[in-house]
Every structure is written in structure tokens, then in C-alpha cells.
Tab-separated table of C-alpha atoms in Angstrom:
chain	number	residue	atom	x	y	z
A	247	MET	CA	-97.407	-163.132	-118.652
A	248	ASN	CA	-96.072	-164.781	-121.802
A	249	MET	CA	-96.577	-168.257	-120.251
A	250	ARG	CA	-100.123	-168.221	-121.588
A	251	LYS	CA	-98.874	-168.136	-125.203
A	252	ASN	CA	-97.608	-171.723	-124.860
A	253	ARG	CA	-101.153	-173.077	-124.400
A	254	LYS	CA	-102.634	-174.724	-127.486
A	255	GLU	CA	-106.126	-173.506	-126.617
A	256	SER	CA	-107.316	-170.244	-125.086
A	257	LEU	CA	-109.129	-170.390	-121.788
A	258	ARG	CA	-112.876	-170.180	-122.203
A	259	GLY	CA	-115.298	-168.914	-119.602
A	260	THR	CA	-118.792	-167.576	-119.046
A	261	VAL	CA	-119.994	-164.101	-118.089
A	262	VAL	CA	-121.735	-164.308	-114.705
A	263	SER	CA	-122.597	-160.636	-114.173
A	264	VAL	CA	-122.566	-157.319	-116.059
A	265	ARG	CA	-122.752	-154.018	-114.139
A	266	GLY	CA	-122.029	-151.197	-116.551
A	267	SER	CA	-118.352	-151.550	-117.500
A	268	VAL	CA	-117.657	-154.174	-114.805
A	269	ILE	CA	-117.764	-157.798	-115.928
A	270	ASP	CA	-117.474	-160.882	-113.704
A	271	ALA	CA	-116.622	-164.108	-115.532
A	272	HIS	CA	-116.279	-167.758	-114.437
A	273	PHE	CA	-113.419	-169.912	-115.777
A	274	SER	CA	-113.545	-173.598	-114.826
A	275	ASP	CA	-110.125	-174.599	-116.305
A	276	GLY	CA	-107.909	-172.007	-114.562
A	277	LEU	CA	-107.790	-168.229	-114.314
A	278	PRO	CA	-106.470	-165.663	-116.813
A	279	PHE	CA	-103.607	-163.552	-115.460
A	280	ILE	CA	-104.157	-160.023	-114.118
A	281	ASN	CA	-104.098	-157.464	-117.003
A	282	ASN	CA	-104.870	-160.151	-119.603
A	283	ILE	CA	-107.295	-159.171	-122.345
A	284	LEU	CA	-110.556	-161.086	-122.669
A	285	ARG	CA	-112.882	-160.923	-125.667
A	286	THR	CA	-116.636	-161.447	-125.784
A	287	GLY	CA	-119.717	-160.409	-127.770
A	288	GLU	CA	-121.137	-161.796	-131.009
A	289	ASN	CA	-118.009	-161.018	-133.044
A	290	GLN	CA	-115.528	-160.881	-130.140
A	291	GLU	CA	-115.696	-157.082	-130.481
A	292	MET	CA	-115.951	-156.368	-126.728
A	293	VAL	CA	-112.593	-156.060	-124.972
A	294	ILE	CA	-112.278	-156.661	-121.222
A	295	GLU	CA	-109.121	-156.258	-119.095
A	296	VAL	CA	-108.728	-158.520	-116.040
A	297	ILE	CA	-108.359	-156.336	-112.951
A	298	THR	CA	-108.668	-158.803	-110.068
A	299	HIS	CA	-109.359	-162.446	-109.116
A	300	LEU	CA	-112.442	-162.778	-106.934
A	301	ASP	CA	-111.850	-166.469	-106.146
A	302	SER	CA	-110.166	-169.526	-107.668
A	303	ARG	CA	-112.626	-169.595	-110.589
A	304	THR	CA	-113.898	-166.007	-111.030
A	305	ILE	CA	-112.289	-162.848	-112.380
A	306	ARG	CA	-113.508	-159.260	-112.373
A	307	GLY	CA	-112.625	-157.130	-115.374
A	308	ILE	CA	-113.275	-153.651	-116.721
A	309	GLY	CA	-114.576	-152.998	-120.229
A	310	LEU	CA	-112.228	-151.101	-122.561
A	311	THR	CA	-115.082	-150.914	-125.087
A	312	ALA	CA	-118.820	-150.385	-124.590
A	313	THR	CA	-120.507	-153.430	-123.053
A	314	GLY	CA	-124.086	-152.710	-124.174
A	315	GLY	CA	-125.948	-155.893	-125.149
A	316	LEU	CA	-123.678	-158.238	-123.174
A	317	ALA	CA	-125.734	-160.761	-121.184
A	318	GLN	CA	-125.234	-163.225	-118.351
A	319	GLY	CA	-124.138	-166.581	-119.747
A	320	SER	CA	-122.299	-165.133	-122.764
A	321	PRO	CA	-119.081	-167.001	-123.676
A	322	ILE	CA	-115.817	-165.127	-123.007
A	323	ILE	CA	-112.314	-166.007	-124.246
A	324	ASP	CA	-108.909	-165.263	-122.683
A	325	THR	CA	-106.518	-164.043	-125.410
A	326	GLY	CA	-103.540	-165.074	-123.264
A	327	TYR	CA	-101.748	-161.717	-123.301
A	328	PRO	CA	-102.208	-158.149	-121.998
A	329	LEU	CA	-103.222	-155.171	-124.158
A	330	GLN	CA	-100.562	-154.673	-126.848
A	331	VAL	CA	-99.819	-151.781	-129.198
A	332	PRO	CA	-97.645	-151.618	-132.347
A	333	VAL	CA	-94.164	-150.071	-132.110
A	334	GLY	CA	-91.910	-148.873	-134.917
A	335	LYS	CA	-91.038	-145.943	-137.151
A	336	GLU	CA	-94.165	-146.502	-139.242
A	337	LEU	CA	-96.193	-144.909	-136.410
A	338	MET	CA	-94.951	-141.429	-137.428
A	339	GLY	CA	-97.622	-139.079	-138.698
A	340	ARG	CA	-100.514	-141.303	-137.596
A	341	MET	CA	-103.304	-141.057	-135.011
A	342	PHE	CA	-104.215	-144.028	-132.786
A	343	ASN	CA	-106.671	-145.165	-130.128
A	344	VAL	CA	-105.813	-147.093	-126.962
A	345	PHE	CA	-105.730	-150.424	-128.880
A	346	GLY	CA	-103.069	-149.160	-131.279
A	347	GLU	CA	-105.615	-148.964	-134.127
A	348	THR	CA	-105.394	-146.027	-136.532
A	349	ILE	CA	-108.292	-143.542	-136.325
A	350	ASP	CA	-107.149	-141.052	-138.986
A	351	ARG	CA	-108.750	-142.858	-141.959
A	352	GLY	CA	-105.302	-143.326	-143.490
A	353	ASN	CA	-103.785	-146.419	-145.107
A	354	PRO	CA	-103.621	-149.620	-143.011
A	355	LEU	CA	-100.394	-150.115	-141.056
A	356	PRO	CA	-97.950	-152.799	-142.236
A	357	LYS	CA	-97.437	-155.837	-140.007
A	358	MET	CA	-95.501	-154.556	-136.992
A	359	GLU	CA	-94.027	-155.718	-133.713
A	360	LYS	CA	-96.455	-155.371	-130.805
A	361	ARG	CA	-95.569	-154.817	-127.152
A	362	SER	CA	-97.504	-154.972	-123.904
A	363	ILE	CA	-98.558	-151.581	-122.513
A	364	HIS	CA	-97.542	-152.769	-119.045
A	365	GLN	CA	-93.770	-152.217	-118.945
A	366	PRO	CA	-91.538	-151.680	-115.888
A	367	PRO	CA	-89.638	-148.366	-115.591
A	368	PRO	CA	-85.943	-148.469	-116.628
A	369	ASP	CA	-83.524	-149.745	-113.959
A	370	LEU	CA	-81.683	-147.061	-112.010
A	371	ALA	CA	-78.421	-148.265	-113.567
A	372	ARG	CA	-79.758	-147.390	-117.043
A	373	GLN	CA	-80.989	-143.935	-116.064
A	374	SER	CA	-78.792	-140.961	-116.929
A	375	ILE	CA	-77.737	-138.596	-114.142
A	376	SER	CA	-76.841	-135.571	-116.275
A	377	SER	CA	-79.136	-132.523	-116.167
A	378	GLU	CA	-79.722	-130.385	-119.249
A	379	VAL	CA	-82.192	-127.567	-119.895
A	380	PHE	CA	-84.819	-128.132	-122.597
A	381	GLU	CA	-85.640	-124.825	-124.340
A	382	THR	CA	-89.233	-124.113	-125.373
A	383	GLY	CA	-88.970	-120.659	-126.994
A	384	ILE	CA	-91.477	-119.280	-124.434
A	385	LYS	CA	-89.851	-116.525	-122.353
A	386	VAL	CA	-91.577	-116.929	-118.998
A	387	ILE	CA	-91.005	-120.727	-118.966
A	388	ASP	CA	-87.361	-120.713	-120.122
A	389	VAL	CA	-86.345	-117.946	-117.681
A	390	LEU	CA	-88.327	-118.742	-114.511
A	391	SER	CA	-89.331	-122.398	-114.809
A	392	PRO	CA	-86.900	-124.140	-117.194
A	393	LEU	CA	-87.771	-127.675	-118.291
A	394	GLU	CA	-85.379	-130.602	-117.940
A	395	ARG	CA	-84.358	-132.843	-120.833
A	396	GLY	CA	-85.720	-136.237	-119.815
A	397	GLY	CA	-87.729	-134.621	-117.025
A	398	LYS	CA	-91.383	-133.951	-116.380
A	399	GLY	CA	-92.906	-130.493	-116.508
A	400	GLY	CA	-96.442	-129.853	-115.317
A	401	MET	CA	-98.834	-127.091	-116.336
A	402	PHE	CA	-101.273	-126.516	-113.513
A	403	GLY	CA	-104.448	-124.512	-113.866
A	404	GLY	CA	-108.220	-124.530	-113.581
A	405	ALA	CA	-110.601	-124.558	-116.518
A	406	GLY	CA	-110.094	-121.964	-119.224
A	407	VAL	CA	-106.720	-120.465	-118.226
A	408	GLY	CA	-104.818	-121.680	-121.298
A	409	LYS	CA	-103.252	-125.115	-120.617
A	410	THR	CA	-104.151	-126.623	-123.997
A	411	VAL	CA	-103.130	-123.451	-125.896
A	412	LEU	CA	-99.718	-123.547	-124.168
A	413	ILE	CA	-99.310	-127.249	-125.022
A	414	MET	CA	-100.219	-126.564	-128.671
A	415	GLU	CA	-97.735	-123.678	-128.804
A	416	MET	CA	-94.988	-125.950	-127.459
A	417	ILE	CA	-95.776	-128.491	-130.173
A	418	ASN	CA	-95.515	-125.744	-132.783
A	419	ASN	CA	-92.277	-124.349	-131.322
A	420	MET	CA	-90.533	-127.618	-130.695
A	421	VAL	CA	-91.627	-130.086	-133.346
A	422	SER	CA	-90.176	-127.818	-136.038
A	423	GLN	CA	-86.813	-127.524	-134.166
A	424	HIS	CA	-86.846	-130.800	-132.269
A	425	GLU	CA	-84.830	-133.639	-133.784
A	426	GLY	CA	-86.585	-136.742	-132.631
A	427	ALA	CA	-90.074	-138.114	-132.160
A	428	SER	CA	-92.937	-136.109	-130.705
A	429	PHE	CA	-95.949	-137.754	-129.105
A	430	PHE	CA	-99.249	-136.147	-128.199
A	431	CYS	CA	-101.323	-138.192	-125.762
A	432	GLY	CA	-104.886	-136.968	-125.258
A	433	ILE	CA	-106.449	-138.478	-122.131
A	434	GLY	CA	-110.180	-137.766	-121.918
A	435	GLU	CA	-109.765	-135.303	-124.773
A	436	ARG	CA	-112.713	-133.671	-126.533
A	437	SER	CA	-113.098	-135.031	-130.077
A	438	ARG	CA	-113.164	-131.445	-131.382
A	439	GLU	CA	-109.774	-130.649	-129.809
A	440	GLY	CA	-108.164	-133.758	-131.272
A	441	GLU	CA	-109.521	-133.087	-134.750
A	442	GLU	CA	-108.432	-129.404	-134.669
A	443	LEU	CA	-104.964	-130.297	-133.406
A	444	TYR	CA	-104.525	-132.945	-136.113
A	445	ARG	CA	-105.572	-130.486	-138.842
A	446	GLU	CA	-103.354	-127.659	-137.524
A	447	MET	CA	-100.304	-129.913	-137.265
A	448	LYS	CA	-100.897	-131.159	-140.802
A	449	GLU	CA	-101.124	-127.578	-142.093
A	450	ALA	CA	-97.977	-126.574	-140.178
A	451	GLY	CA	-96.070	-129.477	-141.765
A	452	VAL	CA	-95.036	-131.028	-138.432
A	453	LEU	CA	-97.347	-134.057	-138.445
A	454	ASN	CA	-94.767	-136.372	-140.081
A	455	ASN	CA	-92.572	-136.148	-136.940
A	456	THR	CA	-95.479	-136.688	-134.557
A	457	VAL	CA	-97.515	-139.619	-133.239
A	458	MET	CA	-100.938	-138.878	-131.737
A	459	ILE	CA	-102.846	-141.206	-129.444
A	460	PHE	CA	-106.247	-140.461	-127.969
A	461	GLY	CA	-108.580	-141.839	-125.321
A	462	GLN	CA	-111.581	-139.634	-125.976
A	463	MET	CA	-114.033	-138.251	-123.440
A	464	ASN	CA	-116.890	-140.435	-124.701
A	465	GLU	CA	-114.918	-143.677	-124.302
A	466	PRO	CA	-115.305	-145.984	-121.272
A	467	PRO	CA	-113.112	-145.172	-118.226
A	468	GLY	CA	-111.055	-148.355	-118.789
A	469	ALA	CA	-109.871	-147.067	-122.193
A	470	ARG	CA	-109.078	-143.565	-120.850
A	471	PHE	CA	-107.177	-145.139	-117.954
A	472	ARG	CA	-104.887	-147.155	-120.262
A	473	VAL	CA	-104.202	-144.661	-123.067
A	474	GLY	CA	-101.250	-143.084	-121.202
A	475	HIS	CA	-99.591	-146.516	-120.836
A	476	ALA	CA	-100.152	-147.228	-124.535
A	477	ALA	CA	-98.545	-143.900	-125.550
A	478	LEU	CA	-95.546	-144.555	-123.280
A	479	THR	CA	-94.988	-148.016	-124.761
A	480	MET	CA	-94.810	-146.480	-128.249
A	481	ALA	CA	-92.525	-143.667	-126.990
A	482	GLU	CA	-90.179	-146.110	-125.219
A	483	TYR	CA	-89.450	-147.829	-128.541
A	484	PHE	CA	-88.041	-144.558	-129.946
A	485	ARG	CA	-85.985	-143.952	-126.799
A	486	ASP	CA	-84.640	-147.469	-126.244
A	487	ASP	CA	-84.541	-149.072	-129.723
A	488	ALA	CA	-84.299	-146.131	-132.154
A	489	ARG	CA	-82.104	-144.210	-129.626
A	490	GLN	CA	-83.903	-140.941	-130.219
A	491	ASP	CA	-85.037	-138.193	-127.886
A	492	VAL	CA	-88.802	-138.107	-127.449
A	493	LEU	CA	-91.043	-135.178	-126.577
A	494	LEU	CA	-94.231	-136.460	-124.912
A	495	LEU	CA	-97.111	-134.034	-124.396
A	496	ILE	CA	-99.957	-135.235	-122.194
A	497	ASP	CA	-103.283	-133.431	-122.011
A	498	ASN	CA	-104.589	-133.964	-119.352
A	499	ILE	CA	-103.017	-135.972	-116.526
A	500	PHE	CA	-105.928	-135.157	-114.189
A	501	ARG	CA	-108.233	-137.079	-116.526
A	502	PHE	CA	-105.973	-140.127	-116.112
A	503	ILE	CA	-106.517	-139.834	-112.341
A	504	GLN	CA	-110.235	-139.257	-112.921
A	505	ALA	CA	-110.495	-142.378	-115.114
A	506	GLY	CA	-108.731	-144.349	-112.347
A	507	MET	CA	-111.256	-142.986	-109.863
A	508	GLU	CA	-114.141	-144.149	-112.079
A	509	VAL	CA	-112.574	-147.609	-112.497
A	510	SER	CA	-111.969	-147.846	-108.742
A	511	GLY	CA	-115.580	-146.889	-107.995
A	512	LEU	CA	-116.933	-149.388	-110.520
A	513	MET	CA	-114.749	-152.102	-108.978
A	514	GLY	CA	-116.325	-151.397	-105.589
A	515	GLN	CA	-113.187	-150.121	-103.829
A	516	LEU	CA	-113.739	-147.837	-100.839
A	517	PRO	CA	-112.868	-144.254	-101.804
A	518	SER	CA	-110.059	-142.364	-100.101
A	519	ARG	CA	-109.814	-138.629	-99.357
A	520	LEU	CA	-112.251	-136.423	-101.367
A	521	GLY	CA	-113.561	-139.492	-103.183
A	522	TYR	CA	-110.267	-140.382	-104.906
A	523	GLN	CA	-109.231	-143.997	-105.382
A	524	PRO	CA	-107.111	-145.523	-102.556
A	525	THR	CA	-104.508	-146.560	-105.167
A	526	LEU	CA	-104.028	-143.020	-106.581
A	527	GLY	CA	-100.343	-142.704	-105.615
A	528	THR	CA	-99.391	-146.123	-107.022
A	529	GLU	CA	-101.271	-145.703	-110.296
A	530	LEU	CA	-99.745	-142.291	-110.965
A	531	ALA	CA	-96.238	-143.555	-110.084
A	532	GLU	CA	-96.583	-146.545	-112.475
A	533	LEU	CA	-97.129	-144.079	-115.321
A	534	GLU	CA	-94.753	-141.266	-114.307
A	535	GLU	CA	-91.727	-143.420	-113.404
A	536	ARG	CA	-91.509	-144.720	-116.985
A	537	ILE	CA	-90.826	-141.158	-118.198
A	538	CYS	CA	-87.082	-140.633	-117.756
A	539	ASN	CA	-83.660	-140.002	-119.226
A	540	THR	CA	-81.549	-143.086	-120.087
A	541	ASN	CA	-78.136	-143.596	-121.670
A	542	THR	CA	-79.780	-144.207	-125.081
A	543	GLY	CA	-82.180	-141.251	-125.163
A	544	ALA	CA	-84.691	-139.264	-123.164
A	545	ILE	CA	-88.447	-138.932	-122.892
A	546	THR	CA	-89.173	-135.316	-121.970
A	547	SER	CA	-92.754	-134.935	-120.853
A	548	ILE	CA	-94.910	-131.836	-120.586
A	549	GLN	CA	-98.212	-132.497	-118.873
A	550	ALA	CA	-101.281	-130.338	-118.545
A	551	VAL	CA	-102.807	-130.775	-115.077
A	552	TYR	CA	-106.350	-129.573	-114.426
A	553	VAL	CA	-106.678	-128.310	-110.845
A	554	PRO	CA	-110.233	-128.857	-109.547
A	555	ALA	CA	-111.768	-125.545	-108.400
A	556	ASP	CA	-108.267	-123.965	-108.507
A	557	ASP	CA	-107.483	-125.834	-105.245
A	558	PHE	CA	-103.776	-126.767	-105.229
A	559	THR	CA	-104.236	-128.832	-102.048
A	560	ASP	CA	-106.434	-131.285	-103.981
A	561	PRO	CA	-104.901	-134.811	-103.764
A	562	SER	CA	-104.631	-135.076	-107.579
A	563	ALA	CA	-102.504	-131.899	-107.755
A	564	VAL	CA	-100.418	-132.801	-104.674
A	565	HIS	CA	-99.549	-136.289	-105.971
A	566	THR	CA	-98.686	-134.954	-109.433
A	567	PHE	CA	-96.424	-132.196	-108.013
A	568	GLY	CA	-94.225	-134.848	-106.407
A	569	HIS	CA	-93.191	-136.333	-109.784
A	570	LEU	CA	-92.288	-133.105	-111.580
A	571	SER	CA	-88.950	-131.375	-112.108
A	572	SER	CA	-90.672	-128.119	-113.082
A	573	SER	CA	-94.111	-126.698	-112.344
A	574	ILE	CA	-95.765	-124.062	-114.501
A	575	VAL	CA	-98.726	-122.610	-112.609
A	576	LEU	CA	-101.360	-120.779	-114.645
A	577	SER	CA	-103.264	-118.018	-112.874
A	578	ARG	CA	-106.833	-116.927	-113.507
A	579	LYS	CA	-105.903	-113.477	-112.195
A	580	LYS	CA	-103.168	-113.057	-114.830
A	581	ALA	CA	-105.557	-114.238	-117.544
A	582	SER	CA	-108.166	-111.678	-116.448
A	583	GLN	CA	-105.519	-108.925	-116.774
A	584	GLY	CA	-104.754	-110.018	-120.352
A	585	LEU	CA	-101.240	-111.200	-119.422
A	586	TYR	CA	-100.819	-114.248	-121.677
A	587	PRO	CA	-99.398	-116.846	-121.250
A	588	ALA	CA	-101.075	-116.545	-117.835
A	589	VAL	CA	-98.118	-118.063	-115.961
A	590	ASP	CA	-97.756	-117.021	-112.309
A	591	PRO	CA	-93.989	-116.339	-111.995
A	592	LEU	CA	-94.007	-116.540	-108.193
A	593	GLU	CA	-95.882	-119.852	-107.935
A	594	SER	CA	-94.029	-121.555	-110.799
A	595	GLY	CA	-90.624	-123.113	-110.229
A	596	SER	CA	-88.077	-125.655	-111.387
A	597	SER	CA	-85.439	-127.861	-109.804
A	598	MET	CA	-83.237	-126.893	-112.785
A	599	LEU	CA	-83.007	-123.261	-111.667
A	600	VAL	CA	-79.707	-123.621	-109.803
A	601	PRO	CA	-76.352	-121.984	-110.708
A	602	HIS	CA	-74.468	-125.166	-111.641
A	603	ILE	CA	-77.107	-126.145	-114.246
A	604	VAL	CA	-78.394	-122.893	-115.781
A	605	GLY	CA	-75.334	-120.758	-115.004
A	606	GLU	CA	-74.701	-117.884	-112.588
A	607	ARG	CA	-76.145	-115.146	-114.825
A	608	HIS	CA	-79.453	-116.916	-115.510
A	609	TYR	CA	-79.835	-117.800	-111.818
A	610	ARG	CA	-79.085	-114.218	-110.715
A	611	ILE	CA	-81.558	-112.668	-113.189
A	612	ALA	CA	-84.323	-115.126	-112.216
A	613	GLN	CA	-83.822	-114.466	-108.484
A	614	GLU	CA	-83.804	-110.698	-109.029
A	615	MET	CA	-87.006	-110.935	-111.083
A	616	ARG	CA	-88.715	-112.991	-108.397
A	617	ARG	CA	-87.665	-110.518	-105.699
A	618	THR	CA	-88.934	-107.540	-107.759
A	619	LEU	CA	-92.268	-109.193	-108.566
A	620	ALA	CA	-92.740	-110.330	-104.936
A	621	GLU	CA	-92.110	-106.773	-103.639
A	622	TYR	CA	-94.636	-105.426	-106.150
A	623	GLU	CA	-97.177	-107.989	-104.935
A	624	ASP	CA	-96.655	-106.747	-101.341
A	625	LEU	CA	-97.055	-103.113	-102.426
A	626	LYS	CA	-100.327	-103.684	-104.284
A	627	ASP	CA	-102.465	-103.220	-101.139
A	628	ILE	CA	-100.803	-99.884	-100.334
A	629	ILE	CA	-101.239	-98.724	-103.945
A	630	ALA	CA	-104.916	-99.746	-103.881
A	631	MET	CA	-105.601	-97.810	-100.661
A	632	LEU	CA	-103.302	-94.775	-100.892
A	633	GLY	CA	-102.141	-94.579	-104.494
A	634	MET	CA	-98.652	-94.567	-106.042
A	635	GLU	CA	-97.884	-91.080	-104.628
A	636	GLU	CA	-97.464	-92.434	-101.103
A	637	LEU	CA	-94.660	-94.823	-102.086
A	638	SER	CA	-90.980	-94.060	-101.552
A	639	ARG	CA	-88.742	-93.425	-104.546
A	640	ASP	CA	-87.236	-96.922	-104.306
A	641	ASP	CA	-90.673	-98.537	-104.128
A	642	LYS	CA	-91.862	-96.561	-107.152
A	643	ALA	CA	-88.821	-97.813	-109.101
A	644	THR	CA	-89.621	-101.399	-108.030
A	645	VAL	CA	-93.240	-101.058	-109.211
A	646	ARG	CA	-92.093	-99.630	-112.563
A	647	ARG	CA	-89.655	-102.512	-113.104
A	648	ALA	CA	-92.202	-105.157	-112.020
A	649	ARG	CA	-94.948	-103.859	-114.318
A	650	ARG	CA	-92.556	-103.763	-117.269
A	651	LEU	CA	-91.308	-107.283	-116.468
A	652	GLU	CA	-94.914	-108.560	-116.338
A	653	ARG	CA	-95.603	-107.131	-119.778
A	654	PHE	CA	-92.313	-108.329	-121.264
A	655	LEU	CA	-93.114	-111.872	-120.089
A	656	THR	CA	-96.258	-111.874	-122.268
A	657	GLN	CA	-95.735	-113.404	-125.681
A	658	PRO	CA	-97.791	-113.666	-128.889
A	659	PHE	CA	-98.369	-117.306	-129.852
A	660	LEU	CA	-98.320	-118.832	-133.319
A	661	VAL	CA	-101.452	-120.862	-132.532
A	662	THR	CA	-103.475	-117.777	-131.493
A	663	GLU	CA	-102.508	-115.431	-134.340
A	664	GLN	CA	-105.992	-115.610	-135.873
A	665	PHE	CA	-107.655	-114.622	-132.582
A	666	THR	CA	-105.288	-111.926	-131.295
A	667	GLY	CA	-103.960	-110.320	-134.446
A	668	TYR	CA	-100.417	-110.485	-133.005
A	669	LYS	CA	-97.820	-112.353	-135.072
A	670	GLY	CA	-96.492	-115.346	-133.115
A	671	LYS	CA	-92.905	-115.201	-131.812
A	672	ILE	CA	-90.345	-117.803	-130.716
A	673	VAL	CA	-87.778	-116.210	-128.373
A	674	SER	CA	-84.393	-117.748	-127.587
A	675	LEU	CA	-83.286	-118.058	-123.964
A	676	ALA	CA	-80.403	-115.610	-124.610
A	677	ASP	CA	-82.831	-112.941	-125.898
A	678	ALA	CA	-85.267	-113.529	-123.019
A	679	LEU	CA	-82.500	-113.191	-120.393
A	680	ASP	CA	-81.088	-110.120	-122.125
A	681	GLY	CA	-84.496	-108.404	-122.069
A	682	CYS	CA	-85.166	-109.185	-118.402
A	683	ASP	CA	-81.676	-108.022	-117.402
A	684	ARG	CA	-82.063	-104.704	-119.237
A	685	ILE	CA	-85.477	-104.044	-117.647
A	686	LEU	CA	-84.029	-104.760	-114.186
A	687	ASN	CA	-81.256	-102.231	-114.955
A	688	ASP	CA	-83.912	-99.560	-115.710
A	689	GLU	CA	-82.949	-99.266	-119.369
A	690	PHE	CA	-86.652	-99.167	-120.307
A	691	SER	CA	-88.010	-97.033	-117.450
A	692	ASP	CA	-88.782	-94.192	-119.912
A	693	TYR	CA	-90.662	-96.488	-122.283
A	694	SER	CA	-94.413	-96.977	-121.898
A	695	GLU	CA	-95.563	-100.333	-120.481
A	696	ARG	CA	-97.555	-100.819	-123.671
A	697	ALA	CA	-94.322	-100.895	-125.720
A	698	LEU	CA	-93.242	-104.075	-123.869
A	699	TYR	CA	-96.603	-105.888	-124.176
A	700	MET	CA	-96.873	-108.850	-126.572
A	701	ILE	CA	-93.415	-108.550	-128.121
A	702	GLY	CA	-90.657	-111.110	-128.731
A	703	ALA	CA	-87.092	-109.893	-128.096
A	704	ILE	CA	-86.640	-106.666	-126.096
A	705	ASP	CA	-85.400	-104.572	-129.029
A	706	GLU	CA	-88.890	-104.770	-130.556
A	707	ALA	CA	-89.980	-102.333	-127.817
A	708	LYS	CA	-87.738	-99.665	-129.369
A	709	THR	CA	-89.086	-100.141	-132.872
A	710	GLY	CA	-92.666	-100.262	-131.562
A	711	GLU	CA	-92.170	-97.053	-129.557
A	712	ALA	CA	-90.654	-95.307	-132.586
A	713	GLN	CA	-93.715	-96.157	-134.664
């Protein structure tokens, strides 16, 4: 791709058709490369990315900016390189768009190195093979669905079950403890959410360790489709050059797939199953495979994944599942019962939850919890029809344990203090395991379920009950 930089003059062409965000352009002196950036408009303000070559003289591109006012016959110039974003430590504490331009009304950036957003994933030889647990301070995640350092964790859920709140809580919990760079990538994000998040992080004093990059909902699909690649290019600098660990939070990976679907439709490609683009698997892999653990550092990614109509067989959810080392499934049923975070402990899981990584005790407690909660789920129909009285003594004990576990796995969040009135808590893995183990051993069978609801460590139940 850098071959084009050796030309003394940029290639010049003419726009031959404009259909929404799709631009066809004719170049008589040779074609721009795929992914090259073209500029057109009165002040060269319109940015087009080359997607395909239609013939030996014509390209088809997608607009990364609005194309209103562009006409047939307009001149168009090949810049000679793909979309590039700045990289360096000066990015810290700033907010960017897909072009690497600041959108926080702060001071201009100094002159910085720029890199193409289209980078290959690290070679297998450079990737680290060690597995370490990445603590979040959230009980239900650390105990039942631990995240992997340098791995990818997904938060699955329909609309309104708490994905963004959980992501914001993780930022709060981890940026303050996390030594390294944190990135928040908003794909198809509402402007309101981005502005609120920026303000809250500034107030919490964690913004200086964070880089934010947004492709907002009102932007063209081409810009939303590339914002994840731009964020990864910036994050890779901190992993590979600065040799730091990076925490990358993506909200929402479904909107990346959705933007790809819009681009595919605009380009005239035949849709695949349920209207998704035929290249869905490849596009998602190009993004996800760049997120990994190398010998110099790790990019640990936590991704919110919207599940259309709560259907986990949807191709977008199925393809995303395949890339993840841990899956956190949010349940509308749990949310309706007031059990927040609304994580379904039986549907969620992690490849890290094996004895040789988390240890025998953690593995044993997690398996025992799953068994207890699964038995309670099976008993719910009997309880609904016949009542608790018809259960055996052992079954009654199982129900008591399960209900107390469910309530202990709730947790007050720092980011929701103003709405709930509960003071936010960060709970260490040791405290979370200790609490679950003691509930399984019936130490709290005489305590009311209410005493275990929305607390941090288990000993708070005793002080709460005493009051």
C-alpha cells in the first residue's frame, strides 16, 4: 500500500455515480488500491474509502462522511494511502472520531506518527500462551465467568438489560486499579451516552488513563464500520511499542456487524442468512483476531453484544461467541426480579474456569454453585404448582441455598449509586469465593434473604442483620 507514496502526483479521477453513501469513480491513469482514501467535494472535505474495483478504470467506494451535494462529474483525488490515525502517549485523556481527530474541544494534538487502521493480527510466534485471570471486582463475573488477560469477554443481552451499565462499572472498577492504558470504543453509540461517559470519567479522575473513540449513531455506516479498526490501531501502539497492558471496552460489537450489513447492502452484495452480509465471518475475524496477548503486553477486550430479539441463535451472536474466551449472558428475567447485575449464572461461562488456571477451590465452588442453581431451576415448576411444603428436606435446603446465592451475587454499582441509593462496592475474588463457599455450607441459612441482597463481602450480611 505504501507504493503509492512514491508517486509525485496523486491519481485524479471523476465521480461517475452517487447513490447515497456509494460512490463510483473513473480513473484514466490507473486505479487506487483497495482501502485507499479518496477525497472530493469543494474543499476536499468528503472522504471515500475504496472498497472494490469494478473494472480496469472504475472503483466503487463507500463514504466515511456525508456525501450530500456531491454530483456526477465532480473531481476526486486518491490520497495514496489508507485511513490513518495518530498513535502515541499524547492520546491519553482525549476523545476521537474515526479519522483520529479530537472531538472533545480540547487543545490541538502535537504532530504525531500516524498508522494505517488496516493492520494484520500478530504472528502466532509472537502470541503468548500463558493464561491469567483478569479480575473485575464484580462477584458474579469473577466467580462464574472469569475474564482472561489478553482474552475477549462478551456481554450478551437484549435491549435494556444493563450491558452499558456493566461496561461503565468495569471502567470505574478497573481504570482506577489498572496499570496501563484503557480504551473505550463506542460503535454506533448514542451521542448522549458518549457525553455522559466522558463527563463521569472526568469527575471520577480516571480520564487521564483513558482514550475514547466514537463512531456515533448519526454517522454514515462506513465510519461506524471502521471505528473499531481505528481504536485497535491506537491500542496496538500501547501493547507493542509502549509495552503496556491495554483494557479495550467495545460498546457495541453488534453495531459493527450492523454497519457491515449496511455497507454490504449499499455495495449491492446479495444478503446471506437473515439479511446479514455474506462476509460477516471474515469481517468479524479481521477485527477480533487483532485482540490478543503477546510477549510485550496484552489487549484485554470486554465487548457488549446486543442480541436481536433475545435470540441467541441469531448469526451475529453465533459468530461473536466463537471468538470469546468468556461469555457473560444478561437475562431479562433476572432484571425483572431486581437481581442486578442481571447475569444468568447458568448460561454464562468461561474457558478459564478450569482447575489448572483458577485453582481447585475456585473450580469446586463454581461447579457446586452451578449444580445448586440448576437444581433450583428444575424445582421451580413443582414449587409453582404445589408449593414449598411438598419438597423433600434436601430439596428445601437446596432452594434455600440457591435463593441466598442469587441474592449474594447481586452487587451495588458505583455508577448507579444516584439511582439505587446503595453505595457502590468493589469485591475481591477472595471475598466473593469466601461468601459463596459459606452460603453453600449453610452458614447463612438462618439469615433472611434480604440480608444478602445488594451487599459487597459476605460479612456485611451480619452487620445488616444486626441493624
